[in-house]
mmCIF file of C-alpha atoms in Angstrom:
data_model
loop_
_atom_site.group_PDB
_atom_site.id
_atom_site.type_symbol
_atom_site.label_atom_id
_atom_site.label_comp_id
_atom_site.label_asym_id
_atom_site.label_seq_id
_atom_site.Cartn_x
_atom_site.Cartn_y
_atom_site.Cartn_z
ATOM 1 C CA MET A 96 65.153 107.562 114.097
ATOM 2 C CA THR A 97 63.057 105.801 110.693
ATOM 3 C CA ALA A 98 61.381 102.451 111.043
ATOM 4 C CA HIS A 99 64.205 100.732 109.960
ATOM 5 C CA SER A 100 67.567 103.222 110.699
ATOM 6 C CA PHE A 101 68.834 105.245 113.433
ATOM 7 C CA ALA A 102 71.721 107.580 112.246
ATOM 8 C CA LEU A 103 74.252 108.747 114.605
ATOM 9 C CA VAL A 104 77.782 111.161 115.357
ATOM 10 C CA ASN A 105 81.192 109.803 114.843
ATOM 11 C CA ILE A 106 82.887 109.151 118.050
ATOM 12 C CA LYS A 107 86.110 110.106 116.003
ATOM 13 C CA PRO A 108 84.728 112.188 113.117
ATOM 14 C CA LEU A 109 87.475 111.156 109.086
ATOM 15 C CA LEU A 110 86.125 114.964 108.556
ATOM 16 C CA PRO A 111 83.894 117.385 110.606
ATOM 17 C CA GLY A 112 80.270 115.970 109.738
ATOM 18 C CA HIS A 113 80.895 112.537 109.775
ATOM 19 C CA VAL A 114 78.094 110.394 110.668
ATOM 20 C CA LEU A 115 77.203 106.877 110.577
ATOM 21 C CA VAL A 116 73.536 105.752 109.732
ATOM 22 C CA SER A 117 73.040 101.909 111.118
ATOM 23 C CA PRO A 118 70.101 99.535 110.658
ATOM 24 C CA LEU A 119 67.494 99.428 114.584
ATOM 25 C CA ARG A 120 67.721 95.352 113.933
ATOM 26 C CA ALA A 121 71.417 94.178 114.690
ATOM 27 C CA ALA A 122 71.715 93.141 111.064
ATOM 28 C CA ARG A 123 75.755 92.258 110.798
ATOM 29 C CA ARG A 124 75.936 92.238 106.542
ATOM 30 C CA LEU A 125 74.604 94.110 104.108
ATOM 31 C CA SER A 126 72.281 90.886 102.830
ATOM 32 C CA ASP A 127 71.262 90.130 106.732
ATOM 33 C CA LEU A 128 69.020 93.070 105.858
ATOM 34 C CA ASP A 129 65.435 92.114 104.754
ATOM 35 C CA HIS A 130 63.627 94.831 101.935
ATOM 36 C CA ALA A 131 62.667 96.732 103.687
ATOM 37 C CA GLU A 132 65.267 97.312 105.980
ATOM 38 C CA VAL A 133 67.322 98.181 102.776
ATOM 39 C CA THR A 134 65.023 100.471 101.870
ATOM 40 C CA ASP A 135 64.347 102.365 104.997
ATOM 41 C CA LEU A 136 68.629 102.315 105.736
ATOM 42 C CA PHE A 137 69.014 103.949 101.747
ATOM 43 C CA LEU A 138 66.406 106.047 102.218
ATOM 44 C CA THR A 139 68.183 106.928 105.224
ATOM 45 C CA VAL A 140 71.346 107.410 104.379
ATOM 46 C CA GLN A 141 70.189 110.341 100.603
ATOM 47 C CA GLN A 142 68.493 112.600 103.695
ATOM 48 C CA VAL A 143 71.370 112.708 106.481
ATOM 49 C CA GLY A 144 73.248 112.953 103.344
ATOM 50 C CA LYS A 145 71.661 116.094 102.596
ATOM 51 C CA MET A 146 71.090 117.142 106.014
ATOM 52 C CA ALA A 147 75.034 116.804 105.943
ATOM 53 C CA GLU A 148 76.371 118.561 103.491
ATOM 54 C CA ARG A 149 73.674 121.985 104.137
ATOM 55 C CA VAL A 150 74.392 121.825 107.575
ATOM 56 C CA TYR A 151 78.432 121.071 106.967
ATOM 57 C CA GLY A 152 78.542 123.260 103.400
ATOM 58 C CA ALA A 153 80.030 119.994 101.779
ATOM 59 C CA SER A 154 79.884 119.912 97.873
ATOM 60 C CA SER A 155 80.266 116.104 98.267
ATOM 61 C CA LEU A 156 79.871 113.209 100.495
ATOM 62 C CA ASN A 157 81.287 109.587 100.450
ATOM 63 C CA ILE A 158 79.644 106.965 101.488
ATOM 64 C CA ALA A 159 80.695 103.821 102.549
ATOM 65 C CA ILE A 160 79.665 100.437 104.106
ATOM 66 C CA GLN A 161 82.756 97.746 105.168
ATOM 67 C CA ASP A 162 80.788 95.049 104.423
ATOM 68 C CA GLY A 163 82.428 92.200 106.577
ATOM 69 C CA PRO A 164 85.940 91.650 108.422
ATOM 70 C CA ALA A 165 87.689 91.407 105.173
ATOM 71 C CA ALA A 166 86.376 94.627 104.074
ATOM 72 C CA GLY A 167 87.552 96.684 107.353
ATOM 73 C CA GLN A 168 84.111 96.071 109.305
ATOM 74 C CA SER A 169 85.142 96.502 112.816
ATOM 75 C CA VAL A 170 82.114 96.330 114.570
ATOM 76 C CA PRO A 171 79.742 93.106 114.212
ATOM 77 C CA HIS A 172 76.674 95.718 113.368
ATOM 78 C CA LEU A 173 76.830 97.272 109.804
ATOM 79 C CA HIS A 174 76.913 100.514 109.742
ATOM 80 C CA THR A 175 76.962 103.390 106.629
ATOM 81 C CA HIS A 176 79.747 106.098 107.311
ATOM 82 C CA ILE A 177 78.748 109.573 105.861
ATOM 83 C CA ILE A 178 81.279 112.060 104.561
ATOM 84 C CA PRO A 179 80.511 115.357 104.205
ATOM 85 C CA ARG A 180 83.442 116.470 101.670
ATOM 86 C CA GLN A 181 85.004 119.691 99.799
ATOM 87 C CA SER A 182 86.637 120.179 97.552
ATOM 88 C CA ALA A 183 91.181 120.494 98.634
ATOM 89 C CA ASP A 184 89.947 118.900 101.999
ATOM 90 C CA LEU A 185 92.405 116.450 102.147
ATOM 91 C CA ASN A 186 95.197 117.547 100.220
ATOM 92 C CA GLU A 187 97.969 117.455 103.064
ATOM 93 C CA GLN A 188 97.451 114.203 103.314
ATOM 94 C CA GLY A 189 98.047 113.148 99.850
ATOM 95 C CA GLY A 190 94.677 114.458 97.403
ATOM 96 C CA SER A 191 90.182 113.487 97.932
ATOM 97 C CA ASP A 192 91.418 109.646 97.535
ATOM 98 C CA ALA A 193 93.023 109.630 101.620
ATOM 99 C CA ILE A 194 89.985 109.193 102.865
ATOM 100 C CA TYR A 195 89.597 105.275 101.783
ATOM 101 C CA GLY A 196 93.245 104.297 103.844
ATOM 102 C CA MET A 197 91.249 106.559 106.738
ATOM 103 C CA LEU A 198 88.573 104.950 107.063
ATOM 104 C CA GLU A 199 91.117 101.671 106.353
ATOM 105 C CA GLY A 200 93.247 102.473 108.866
ATOM 106 C CA GLU A 201 93.317 102.898 112.948
ATOM 107 C CA ASP A 202 91.306 106.407 112.114
ATOM 108 C CA GLY A 203 88.529 104.643 110.915
ATOM 109 C CA ASP A 204 88.162 101.480 113.751
ATOM 110 C CA VAL A 205 84.606 102.569 115.185
ATOM 111 C CA GLY A 206 84.346 99.456 117.549
ATOM 112 C CA ARG A 207 88.385 100.367 119.258
ATOM 113 C CA HIS A 208 87.085 103.757 119.683
ATOM 114 C CA LEU A 209 83.552 102.509 120.892
ATOM 115 C CA TRP A 210 85.429 99.632 122.724
ATOM 116 C CA GLU A 211 88.539 102.266 124.422
ATOM 117 C CA SER A 212 85.895 104.972 125.203
ATOM 118 C CA SER A 213 83.257 102.055 127.086
ATOM 119 C CA ARG A 214 86.787 100.918 128.985
ATOM 120 C CA LYS A 215 86.648 101.113 133.433
ATOM 121 C CA ARG A 216 90.161 100.331 133.946
ATOM 122 C CA PRO A 217 92.706 102.897 133.262
ATOM 123 C CA LYS A 218 94.150 103.709 129.186
ATOM 124 C CA PHE A 219 97.723 102.676 128.134
ATOM 125 C CA PRO A 220 99.006 105.199 125.514
ATOM 126 C CA ALA A 221 97.451 104.158 122.150
ATOM 127 C CA VAL A 222 99.491 105.435 118.504
ATOM 128 C CA ASP A 223 97.278 108.350 116.981
ATOM 129 C CA ASP A 224 97.530 111.346 115.605
ATOM 130 C CA SER A 225 97.201 114.164 117.731
ATOM 131 C CA THR A 226 94.626 116.321 115.686
ATOM 132 C CA ARG A 227 91.801 114.105 115.959
ATOM 133 C CA LYS A 228 91.759 112.761 119.979
ATOM 134 C CA PRO A 229 88.425 110.881 120.561
ATOM 135 C CA ARG A 230 85.656 113.171 121.522
ATOM 136 C CA THR A 231 83.655 113.025 124.687
ATOM 137 C CA GLU A 232 80.082 112.545 125.143
ATOM 138 C CA PRO A 233 78.366 115.882 125.512
ATOM 139 C CA GLU A 234 80.576 116.546 123.129
ATOM 140 C CA MET A 235 78.787 113.897 120.547
ATOM 141 C CA ALA A 236 75.154 114.715 121.950
ATOM 142 C CA GLU A 237 74.912 118.730 121.345
ATOM 143 C CA GLU A 238 76.622 118.325 118.357
ATOM 144 C CA ALA A 239 73.742 114.778 117.880
ATOM 145 C CA GLN A 240 71.403 117.018 119.290
ATOM 146 C CA LYS A 241 72.564 119.454 117.074
ATOM 147 C CA LEU A 242 72.458 117.244 113.328
ATOM 148 C CA ALA A 243 68.703 116.287 115.008
ATOM 149 C CA LEU A 244 67.244 120.005 114.727
ATOM 150 C CA GLU A 245 68.752 119.752 111.354
ATOM 151 C CA MET A 246 66.624 116.868 109.871
ATOM 152 C CA THR A 247 63.896 118.576 111.245
ATOM 153 C CA ARG A 248 64.108 121.151 109.025
ATOM 154 C CA GLN A 249 65.503 119.159 106.069
ATOM 155 C CA HIS A 250 62.734 119.086 102.880
ATOM 156 C CA LEU A 251 61.968 116.040 101.827
#
């Protein structure tokens, strides 16, 4: 956590190391942030991205903001996706650009996954790919603790 931003692990990561960075203030859109918040958000994205590349052995990153509902934003709180990438990691899904379809589709619907994980009533079976199940809170907490420790080791 920084003065204006925080990072969290994704409940249903598209690829290993998929992390979200959000402003502390519940702003819906990038244009709702003030100068200090924008600066802090992108500096935090840069630092978390460096750490994610190192920890997950990535050679590249996808950094994405779906800024508004028409852009695919499923949660009314601005968030930045940081997705560590490796060469040929999505070849079986059609190549590296497949990540964009994943972000736009049900796989990237953070709001739906958060809503489903917090529901108290029984869930109806949902169509989903069988290899990507939502993670448990303990699994996410373990990864979050590991990454928080790694951030303390990060050279600024």
